[in-house]
Short mmCIF file of C-alpha atoms and ligand atoms in Angstrom, two decimals:
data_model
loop_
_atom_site.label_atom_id
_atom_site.label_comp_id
_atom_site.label_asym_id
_atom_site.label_seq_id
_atom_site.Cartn_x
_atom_site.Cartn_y
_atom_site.Cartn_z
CA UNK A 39 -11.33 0.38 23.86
CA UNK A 40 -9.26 2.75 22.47
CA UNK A 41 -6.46 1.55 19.61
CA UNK A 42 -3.07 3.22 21.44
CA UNK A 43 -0.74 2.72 18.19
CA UNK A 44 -3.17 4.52 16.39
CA UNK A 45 -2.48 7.83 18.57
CA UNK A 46 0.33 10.39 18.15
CA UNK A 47 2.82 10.94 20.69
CA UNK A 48 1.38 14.07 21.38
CA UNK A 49 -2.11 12.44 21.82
CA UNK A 50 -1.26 9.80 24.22
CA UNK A 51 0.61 11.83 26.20
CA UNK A 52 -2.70 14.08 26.65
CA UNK A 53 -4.60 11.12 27.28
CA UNK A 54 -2.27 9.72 29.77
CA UNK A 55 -1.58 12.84 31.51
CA UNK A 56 -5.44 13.98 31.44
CA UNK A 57 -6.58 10.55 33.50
CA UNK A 58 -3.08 12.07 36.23
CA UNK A 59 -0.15 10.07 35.04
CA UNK A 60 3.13 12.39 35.27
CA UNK A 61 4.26 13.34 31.86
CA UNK A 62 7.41 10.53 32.05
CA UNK A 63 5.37 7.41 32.20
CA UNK A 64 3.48 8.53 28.70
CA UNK A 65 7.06 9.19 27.23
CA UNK A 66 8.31 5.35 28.38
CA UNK A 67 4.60 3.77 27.24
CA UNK A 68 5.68 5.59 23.90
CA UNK A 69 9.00 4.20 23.95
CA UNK A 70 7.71 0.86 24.51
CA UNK A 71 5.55 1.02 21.53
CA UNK A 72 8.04 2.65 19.30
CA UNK A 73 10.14 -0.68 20.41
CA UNK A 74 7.18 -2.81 18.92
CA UNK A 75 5.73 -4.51 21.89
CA UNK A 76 2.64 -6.37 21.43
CA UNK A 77 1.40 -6.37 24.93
CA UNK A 78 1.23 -4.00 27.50
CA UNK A 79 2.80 -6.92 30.17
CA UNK A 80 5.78 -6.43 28.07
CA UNK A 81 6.41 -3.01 29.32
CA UNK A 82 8.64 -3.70 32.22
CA UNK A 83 9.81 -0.93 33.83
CA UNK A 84 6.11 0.92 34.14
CA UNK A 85 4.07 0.65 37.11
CA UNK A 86 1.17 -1.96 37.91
CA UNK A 87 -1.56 0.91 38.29
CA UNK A 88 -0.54 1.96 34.91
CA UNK A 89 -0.28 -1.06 33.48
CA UNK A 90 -3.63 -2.04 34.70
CA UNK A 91 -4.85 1.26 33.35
CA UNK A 92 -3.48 0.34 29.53
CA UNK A 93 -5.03 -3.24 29.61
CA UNK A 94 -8.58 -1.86 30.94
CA UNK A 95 -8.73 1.10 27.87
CA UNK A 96 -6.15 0.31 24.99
CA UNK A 97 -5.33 -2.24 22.89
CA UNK A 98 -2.55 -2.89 20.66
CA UNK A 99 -2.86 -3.98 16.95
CA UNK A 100 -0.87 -6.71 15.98
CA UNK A 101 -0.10 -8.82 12.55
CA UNK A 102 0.54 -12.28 13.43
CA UNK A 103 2.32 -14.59 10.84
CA UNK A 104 -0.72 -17.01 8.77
CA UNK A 105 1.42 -17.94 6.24
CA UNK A 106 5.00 -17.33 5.14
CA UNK A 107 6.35 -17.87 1.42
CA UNK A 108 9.79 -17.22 0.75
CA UNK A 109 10.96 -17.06 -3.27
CA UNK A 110 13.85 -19.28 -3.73
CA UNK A 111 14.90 -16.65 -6.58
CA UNK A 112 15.24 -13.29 -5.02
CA UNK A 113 14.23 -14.13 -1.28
CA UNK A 114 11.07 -12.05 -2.03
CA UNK A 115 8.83 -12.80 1.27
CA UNK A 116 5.35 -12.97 1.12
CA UNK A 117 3.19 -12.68 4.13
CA UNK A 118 -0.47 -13.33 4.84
CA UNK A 119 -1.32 -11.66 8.36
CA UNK A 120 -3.80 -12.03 10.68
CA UNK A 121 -5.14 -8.71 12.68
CA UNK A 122 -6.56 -8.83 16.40
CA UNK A 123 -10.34 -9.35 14.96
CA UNK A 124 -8.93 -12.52 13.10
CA UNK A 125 -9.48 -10.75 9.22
CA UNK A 126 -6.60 -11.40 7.20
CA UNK A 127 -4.16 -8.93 4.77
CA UNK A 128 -1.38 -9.25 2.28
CA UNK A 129 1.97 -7.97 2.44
CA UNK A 130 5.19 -8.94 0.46
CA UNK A 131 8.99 -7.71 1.12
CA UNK A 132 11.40 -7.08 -1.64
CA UNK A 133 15.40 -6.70 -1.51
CA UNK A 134 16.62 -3.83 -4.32
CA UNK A 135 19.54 -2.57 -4.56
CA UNK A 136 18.53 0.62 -2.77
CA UNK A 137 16.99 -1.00 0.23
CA UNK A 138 14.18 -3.46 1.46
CA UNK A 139 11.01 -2.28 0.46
CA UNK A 140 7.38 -3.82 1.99
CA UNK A 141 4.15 -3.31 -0.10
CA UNK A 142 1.46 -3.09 2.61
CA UNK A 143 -2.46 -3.68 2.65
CA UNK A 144 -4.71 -0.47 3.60
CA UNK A 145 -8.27 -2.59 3.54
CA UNK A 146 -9.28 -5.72 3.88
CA UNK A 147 -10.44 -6.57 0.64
CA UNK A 148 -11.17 -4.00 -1.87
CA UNK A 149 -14.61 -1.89 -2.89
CA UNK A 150 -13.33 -1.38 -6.79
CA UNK A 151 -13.80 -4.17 -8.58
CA UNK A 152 -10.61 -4.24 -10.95
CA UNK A 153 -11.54 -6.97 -13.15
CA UNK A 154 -8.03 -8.26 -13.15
CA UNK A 155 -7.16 -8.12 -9.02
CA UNK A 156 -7.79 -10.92 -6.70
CA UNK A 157 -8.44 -8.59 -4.01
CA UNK A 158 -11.22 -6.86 -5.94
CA UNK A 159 -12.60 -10.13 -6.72
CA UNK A 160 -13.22 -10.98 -3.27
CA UNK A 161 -15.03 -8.20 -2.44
CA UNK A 162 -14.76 -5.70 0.36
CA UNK A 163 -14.67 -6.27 4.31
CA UNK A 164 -13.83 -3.80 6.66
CA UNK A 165 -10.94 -0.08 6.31
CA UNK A 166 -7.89 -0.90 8.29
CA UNK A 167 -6.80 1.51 11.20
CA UNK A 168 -3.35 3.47 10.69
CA UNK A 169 -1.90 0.81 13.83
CA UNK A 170 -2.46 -2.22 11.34
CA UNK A 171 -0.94 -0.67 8.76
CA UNK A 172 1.91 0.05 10.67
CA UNK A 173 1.83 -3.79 12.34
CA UNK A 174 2.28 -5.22 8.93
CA UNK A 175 6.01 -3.01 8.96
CA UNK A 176 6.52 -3.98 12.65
CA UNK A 177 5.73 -7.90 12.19
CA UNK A 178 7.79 -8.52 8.91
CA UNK A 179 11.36 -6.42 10.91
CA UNK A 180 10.48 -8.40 13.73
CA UNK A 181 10.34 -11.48 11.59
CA UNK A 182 13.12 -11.17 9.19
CA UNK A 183 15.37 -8.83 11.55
CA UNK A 184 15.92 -6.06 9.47
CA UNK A 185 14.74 -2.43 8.43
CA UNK A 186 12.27 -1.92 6.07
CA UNK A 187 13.23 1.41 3.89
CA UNK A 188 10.29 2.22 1.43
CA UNK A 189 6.97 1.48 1.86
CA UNK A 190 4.37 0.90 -0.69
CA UNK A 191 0.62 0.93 -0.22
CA UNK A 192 0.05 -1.49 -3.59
CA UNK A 193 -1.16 -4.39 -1.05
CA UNK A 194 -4.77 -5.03 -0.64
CA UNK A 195 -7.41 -2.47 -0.79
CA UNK A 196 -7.67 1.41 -2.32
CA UNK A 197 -5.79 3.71 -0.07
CA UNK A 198 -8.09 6.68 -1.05
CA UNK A 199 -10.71 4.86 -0.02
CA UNK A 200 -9.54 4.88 3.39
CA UNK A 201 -8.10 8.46 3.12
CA UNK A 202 -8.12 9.59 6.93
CA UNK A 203 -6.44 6.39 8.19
CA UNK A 204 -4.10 6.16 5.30
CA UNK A 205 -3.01 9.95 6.34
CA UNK A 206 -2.78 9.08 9.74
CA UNK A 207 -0.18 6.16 9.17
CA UNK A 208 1.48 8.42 6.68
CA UNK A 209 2.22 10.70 9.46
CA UNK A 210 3.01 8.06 11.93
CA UNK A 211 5.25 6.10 9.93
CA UNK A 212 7.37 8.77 9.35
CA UNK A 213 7.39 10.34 13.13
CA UNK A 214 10.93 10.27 14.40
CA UNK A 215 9.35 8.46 17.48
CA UNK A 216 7.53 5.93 14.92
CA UNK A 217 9.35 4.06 12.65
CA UNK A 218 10.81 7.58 11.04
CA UNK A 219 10.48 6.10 7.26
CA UNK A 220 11.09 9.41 5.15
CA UNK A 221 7.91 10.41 3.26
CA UNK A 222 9.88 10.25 0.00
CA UNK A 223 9.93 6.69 0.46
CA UNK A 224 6.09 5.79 0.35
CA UNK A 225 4.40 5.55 -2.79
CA UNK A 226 1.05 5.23 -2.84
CA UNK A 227 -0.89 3.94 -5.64
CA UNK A 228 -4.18 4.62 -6.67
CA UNK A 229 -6.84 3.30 -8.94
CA UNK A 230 -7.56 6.84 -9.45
CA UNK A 231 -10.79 8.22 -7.26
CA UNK A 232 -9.84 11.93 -8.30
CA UNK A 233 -11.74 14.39 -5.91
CA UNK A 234 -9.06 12.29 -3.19
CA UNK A 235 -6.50 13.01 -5.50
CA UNK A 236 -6.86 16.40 -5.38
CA UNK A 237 -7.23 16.42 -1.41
CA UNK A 238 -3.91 14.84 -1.73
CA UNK A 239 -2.48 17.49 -3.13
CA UNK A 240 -3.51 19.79 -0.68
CA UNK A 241 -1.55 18.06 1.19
CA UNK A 242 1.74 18.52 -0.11
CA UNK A 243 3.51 15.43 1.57
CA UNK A 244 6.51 14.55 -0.51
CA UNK A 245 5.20 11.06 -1.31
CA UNK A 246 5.68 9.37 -4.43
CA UNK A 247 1.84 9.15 -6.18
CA UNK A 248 1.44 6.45 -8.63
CA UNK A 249 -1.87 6.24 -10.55
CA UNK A 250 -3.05 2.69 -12.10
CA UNK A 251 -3.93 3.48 -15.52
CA UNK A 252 -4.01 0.28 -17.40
CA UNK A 253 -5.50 1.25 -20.29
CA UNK A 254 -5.02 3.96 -23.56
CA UNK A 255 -8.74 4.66 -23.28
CA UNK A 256 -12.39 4.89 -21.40
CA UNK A 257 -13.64 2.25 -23.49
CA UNK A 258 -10.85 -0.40 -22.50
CA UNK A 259 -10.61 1.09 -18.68
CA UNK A 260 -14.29 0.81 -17.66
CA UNK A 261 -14.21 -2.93 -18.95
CA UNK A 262 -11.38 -3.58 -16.16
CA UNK A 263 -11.99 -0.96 -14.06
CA UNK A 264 -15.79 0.25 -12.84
CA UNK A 265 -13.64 3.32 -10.91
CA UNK A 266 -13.16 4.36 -14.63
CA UNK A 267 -17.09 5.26 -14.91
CA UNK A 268 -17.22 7.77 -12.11
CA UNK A 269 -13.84 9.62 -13.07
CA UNK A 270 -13.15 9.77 -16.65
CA UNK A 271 -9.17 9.17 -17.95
CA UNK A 272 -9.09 13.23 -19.19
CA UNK A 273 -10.72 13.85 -15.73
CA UNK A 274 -8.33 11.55 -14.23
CA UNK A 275 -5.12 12.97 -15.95
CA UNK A 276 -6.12 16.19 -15.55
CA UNK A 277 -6.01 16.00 -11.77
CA UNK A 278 -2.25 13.99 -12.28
CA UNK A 279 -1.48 17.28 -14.02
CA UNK A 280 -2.67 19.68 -11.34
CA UNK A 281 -0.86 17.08 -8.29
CA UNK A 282 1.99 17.78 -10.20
CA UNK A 283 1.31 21.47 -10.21
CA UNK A 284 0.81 21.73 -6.79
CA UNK A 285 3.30 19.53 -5.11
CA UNK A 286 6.03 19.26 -8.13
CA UNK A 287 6.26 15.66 -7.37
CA UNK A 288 6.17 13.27 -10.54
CA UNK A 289 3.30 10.51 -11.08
CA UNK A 290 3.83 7.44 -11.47
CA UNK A 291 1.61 5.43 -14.40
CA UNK A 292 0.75 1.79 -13.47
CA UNK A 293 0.10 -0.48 -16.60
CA UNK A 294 -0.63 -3.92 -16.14
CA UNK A 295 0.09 -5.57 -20.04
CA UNK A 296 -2.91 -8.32 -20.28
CA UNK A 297 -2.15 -10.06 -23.92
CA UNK A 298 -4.64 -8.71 -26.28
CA UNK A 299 -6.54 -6.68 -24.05
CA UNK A 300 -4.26 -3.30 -23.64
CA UNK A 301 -1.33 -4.17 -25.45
CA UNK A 302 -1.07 -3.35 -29.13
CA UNK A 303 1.42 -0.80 -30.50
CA UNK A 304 -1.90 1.49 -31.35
CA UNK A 305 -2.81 1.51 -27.66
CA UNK A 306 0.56 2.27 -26.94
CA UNK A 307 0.62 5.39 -29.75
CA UNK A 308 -2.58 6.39 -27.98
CA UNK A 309 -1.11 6.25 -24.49
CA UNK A 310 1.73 8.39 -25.62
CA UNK A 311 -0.53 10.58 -26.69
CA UNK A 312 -2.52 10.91 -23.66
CA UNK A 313 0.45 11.26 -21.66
CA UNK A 314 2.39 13.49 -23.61
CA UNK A 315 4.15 16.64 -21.91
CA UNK A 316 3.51 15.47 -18.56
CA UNK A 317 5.95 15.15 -16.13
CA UNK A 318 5.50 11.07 -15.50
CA UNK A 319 7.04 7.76 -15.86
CA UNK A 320 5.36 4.55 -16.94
CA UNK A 321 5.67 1.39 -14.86
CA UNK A 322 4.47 -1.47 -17.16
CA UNK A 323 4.15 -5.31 -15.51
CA UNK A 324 2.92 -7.83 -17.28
CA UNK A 325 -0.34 -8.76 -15.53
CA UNK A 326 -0.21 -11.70 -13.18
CA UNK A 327 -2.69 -14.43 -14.19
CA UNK A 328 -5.13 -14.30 -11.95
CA UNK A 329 -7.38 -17.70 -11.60
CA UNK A 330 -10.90 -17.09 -13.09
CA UNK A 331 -10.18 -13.73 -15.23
CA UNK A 332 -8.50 -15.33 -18.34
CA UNK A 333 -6.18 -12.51 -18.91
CA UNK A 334 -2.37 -13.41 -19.51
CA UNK A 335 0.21 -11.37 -19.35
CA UNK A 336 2.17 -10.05 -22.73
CA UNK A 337 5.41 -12.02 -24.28
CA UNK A 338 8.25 -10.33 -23.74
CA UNK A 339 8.57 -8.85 -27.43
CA UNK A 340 5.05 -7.47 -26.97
CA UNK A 341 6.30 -5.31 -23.83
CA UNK A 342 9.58 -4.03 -25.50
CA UNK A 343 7.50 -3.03 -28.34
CA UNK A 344 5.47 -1.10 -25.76
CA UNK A 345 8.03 0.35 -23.90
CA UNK A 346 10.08 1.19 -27.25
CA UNK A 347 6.96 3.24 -28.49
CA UNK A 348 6.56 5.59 -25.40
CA UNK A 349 10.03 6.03 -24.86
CA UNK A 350 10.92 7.42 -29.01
CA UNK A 351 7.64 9.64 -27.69
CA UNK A 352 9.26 10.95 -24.76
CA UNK A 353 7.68 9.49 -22.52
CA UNK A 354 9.62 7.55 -19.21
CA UNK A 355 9.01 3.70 -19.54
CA UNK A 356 9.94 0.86 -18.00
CA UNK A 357 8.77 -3.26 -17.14
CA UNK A 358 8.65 -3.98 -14.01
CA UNK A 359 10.87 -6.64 -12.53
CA UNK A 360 8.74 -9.27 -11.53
CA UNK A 361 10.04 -10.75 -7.98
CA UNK A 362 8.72 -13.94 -6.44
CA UNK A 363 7.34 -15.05 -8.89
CA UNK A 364 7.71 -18.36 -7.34
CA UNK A 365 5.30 -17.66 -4.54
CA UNK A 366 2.94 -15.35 -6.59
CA UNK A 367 4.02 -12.30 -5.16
CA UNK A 368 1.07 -10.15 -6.56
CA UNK A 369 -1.43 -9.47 -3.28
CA UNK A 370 -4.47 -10.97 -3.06
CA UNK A 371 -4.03 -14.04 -4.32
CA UNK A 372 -2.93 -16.23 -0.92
CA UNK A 373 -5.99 -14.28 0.74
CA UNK A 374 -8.15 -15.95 -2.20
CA UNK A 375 -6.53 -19.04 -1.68
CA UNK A 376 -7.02 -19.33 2.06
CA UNK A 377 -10.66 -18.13 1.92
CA UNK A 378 -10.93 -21.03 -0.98
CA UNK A 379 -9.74 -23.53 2.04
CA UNK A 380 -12.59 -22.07 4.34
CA UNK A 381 -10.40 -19.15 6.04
CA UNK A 382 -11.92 -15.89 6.52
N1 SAH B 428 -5.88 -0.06 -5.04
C1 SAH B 428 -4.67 0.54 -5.41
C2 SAH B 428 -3.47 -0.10 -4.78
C3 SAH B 428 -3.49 -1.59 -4.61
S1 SAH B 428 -3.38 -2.53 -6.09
C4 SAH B 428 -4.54 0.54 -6.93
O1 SAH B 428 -5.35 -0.09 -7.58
O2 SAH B 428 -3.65 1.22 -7.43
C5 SAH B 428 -1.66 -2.31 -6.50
C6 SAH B 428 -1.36 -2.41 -7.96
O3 SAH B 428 -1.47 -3.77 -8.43
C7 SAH B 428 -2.28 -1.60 -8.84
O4 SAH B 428 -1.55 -0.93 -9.83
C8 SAH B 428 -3.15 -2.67 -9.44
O5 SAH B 428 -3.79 -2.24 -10.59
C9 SAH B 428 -2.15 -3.78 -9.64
N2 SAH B 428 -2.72 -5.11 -9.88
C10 SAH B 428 -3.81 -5.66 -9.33
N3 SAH B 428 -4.01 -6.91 -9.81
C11 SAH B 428 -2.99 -7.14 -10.67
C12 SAH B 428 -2.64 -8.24 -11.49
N4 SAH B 428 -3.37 -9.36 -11.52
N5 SAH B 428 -1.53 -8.13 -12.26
C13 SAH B 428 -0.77 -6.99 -12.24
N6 SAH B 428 -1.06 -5.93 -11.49
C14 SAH B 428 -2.17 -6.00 -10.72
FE1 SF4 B 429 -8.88 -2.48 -5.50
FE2 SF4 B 429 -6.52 -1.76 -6.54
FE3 SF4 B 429 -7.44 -4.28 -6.78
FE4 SF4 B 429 -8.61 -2.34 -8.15
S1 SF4 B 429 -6.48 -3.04 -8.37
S2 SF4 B 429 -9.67 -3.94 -7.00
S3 SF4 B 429 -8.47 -0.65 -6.70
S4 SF4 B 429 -6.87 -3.26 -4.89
#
């Protein structure tokens, strides 16, 4: 069976064509699917030959609602979705001021092993295709009725990791026959698997590429992150330099503030340091407690001290709102609850 959401217009049109449909019938399936159906009976006004056709090659990927949690401060919504296999994923919406933005899942689970993530704690199942990334969009407008208008892969999972399919939504999601998101408003973050970094900036997509640091040093980052023993942080910034370079797009640093782990003005002198002349900004967020890591996140004075330091260095800095934190908003963590309760 052949996963239709995951082809290009272009593509399905071939394939539609090829096995003698007229050229018409591909452009109304497409339609159809840009519309968000989740069955091919839904397609009214095609005929039964081709309908039958769909059904016996194709399927369609769908996210179907687990679990719903809705913040009572911000209306922050997190979802837990279940894909067509019955694996689950993690995706939250947020309301700024510029727009609703959805942080999406690109695996389920997570190969990495961040010492501090949920998802990394529960280990690694299976990539997800570019139509299941997309679903996760689809379900939550569906849902909630509105547009999403920046899209973040910072759910579960590395998107690097899963660098073809990752690619393949990228150019989906922003099709004018897909949901025609502009590429300037994806980020995608990174624990930082460099030789992908680089293919990345081959590229040249205008995405926004934000890199999770988390630490001044190799000596604190391999303790939190085993990614750090394979790529080196002079390795690492080095090829943040040369993305730069070659696409003139700024990184993003992520920094997750654990209390007496990362956090001391002498880290953040030695971050500054690090970072200094590059053309970056520094998004700090106090860690979310996760259950079973003992790391808490830094008081408040200990993150303006941070952010006071890089900024009289030059360097961009700011803490991260937190939103939802209500419903534990950070992904990964209702997945670890529901496979606590016996889910999968
Ligand atoms: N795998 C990618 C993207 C998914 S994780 C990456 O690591 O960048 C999205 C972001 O959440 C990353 O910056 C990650 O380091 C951060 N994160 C994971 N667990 C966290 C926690 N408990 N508290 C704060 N940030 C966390
Ligand atoms: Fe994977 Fe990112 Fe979590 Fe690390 S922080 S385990 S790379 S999802």
């Amino acid at each position: 069976m052949t996963d239709i959401k995951s082809l290009t217009p272009d593509e399905l049109r071939t394939q539609l064509t090829g096995a003698g449909f007229p050229k018409f019938r591909a452009e109304q399936v497409g339609g159809w699917l840009q519309k968000g159906v989740t069955e091919f009976g839904q397609m009214k006004n095609i005929s039964g030959e081709l309908r039958q056709f769909l059904e016996s090659r194709y399927y369609i990927s769908v996210a179907t609602i687990e679990k719903k949690l809705v913040s009572r401060y911000d209306k922050t919504v997190k979802y837990l979705f279940s894909l067509n296999d019955g694996e689950c994923v993690e995706a939250v919406i947020m309301h700024y001021k510029h727009g609703v933005s959805m942080c999406i899942s690109t695996q389920v689970g997570c190969k990495m092993g961040c010492t501090f993530c949920a998802t990394g704690k529960s280990g690694f199942s299976r990539d997800l295709a570019p139509s299941e990334m997309l679903a996760q969009i689809e379900a939550a407008q569906r849902d909630l009725k509105l547009r999403v208008a920046n899209v973040v892969l910072m759910g579960m999972g590395e998107p690097l990791d899963n660098f073809d399919n990752v690619l393949r939504f990228i150019e989906l999601v922003t099709s004018p026959q897909g949901l025609n998101i502009g590429a300037r408003h994806i980020t995608l973050s990174t624990c930082g698997i460099v030789p992908k970094i680089y293919e990345l900036a081959q590229r040249k997509l205008p995405i926004n590429l934000a890199v999770s640091l988390h630490a001044p040093n190799d000596g604190i980052r391999v303790r939190t992150m085993p990614v750090a023993k394979a790529y080196p942080m002079d390795v690492l910034l080095k090829a943040c330099r040369d993305y730069f370079a070659a696409t003139g797009r700024r990184v993003t640093f992520e920094y997750a503030m654990i209390s007496g782990v990362n956090d001391s003005d002498a880290h953040a002198r030695e971050l500054a340091e690090k970072l200094g002349g590059m053309q970056c900004h520094v998004n700090l967020i106090p860690v979310n407690s996760v259950e079973g890591t003992g790391y808490k996140k830094s008081d408040l004075q200990r993150q303006q001290a941070f952010v006071n330091i890089l900024t009289a260095r030059g360097i961009a800095a700011t803490v991260r709102r937190t939103l939802g934190s209500d419903i534990n908003a950070s992904c990964g963590q209702l997945k670890r609850n529901q496979l606590k309760e016996g889910g999968k």
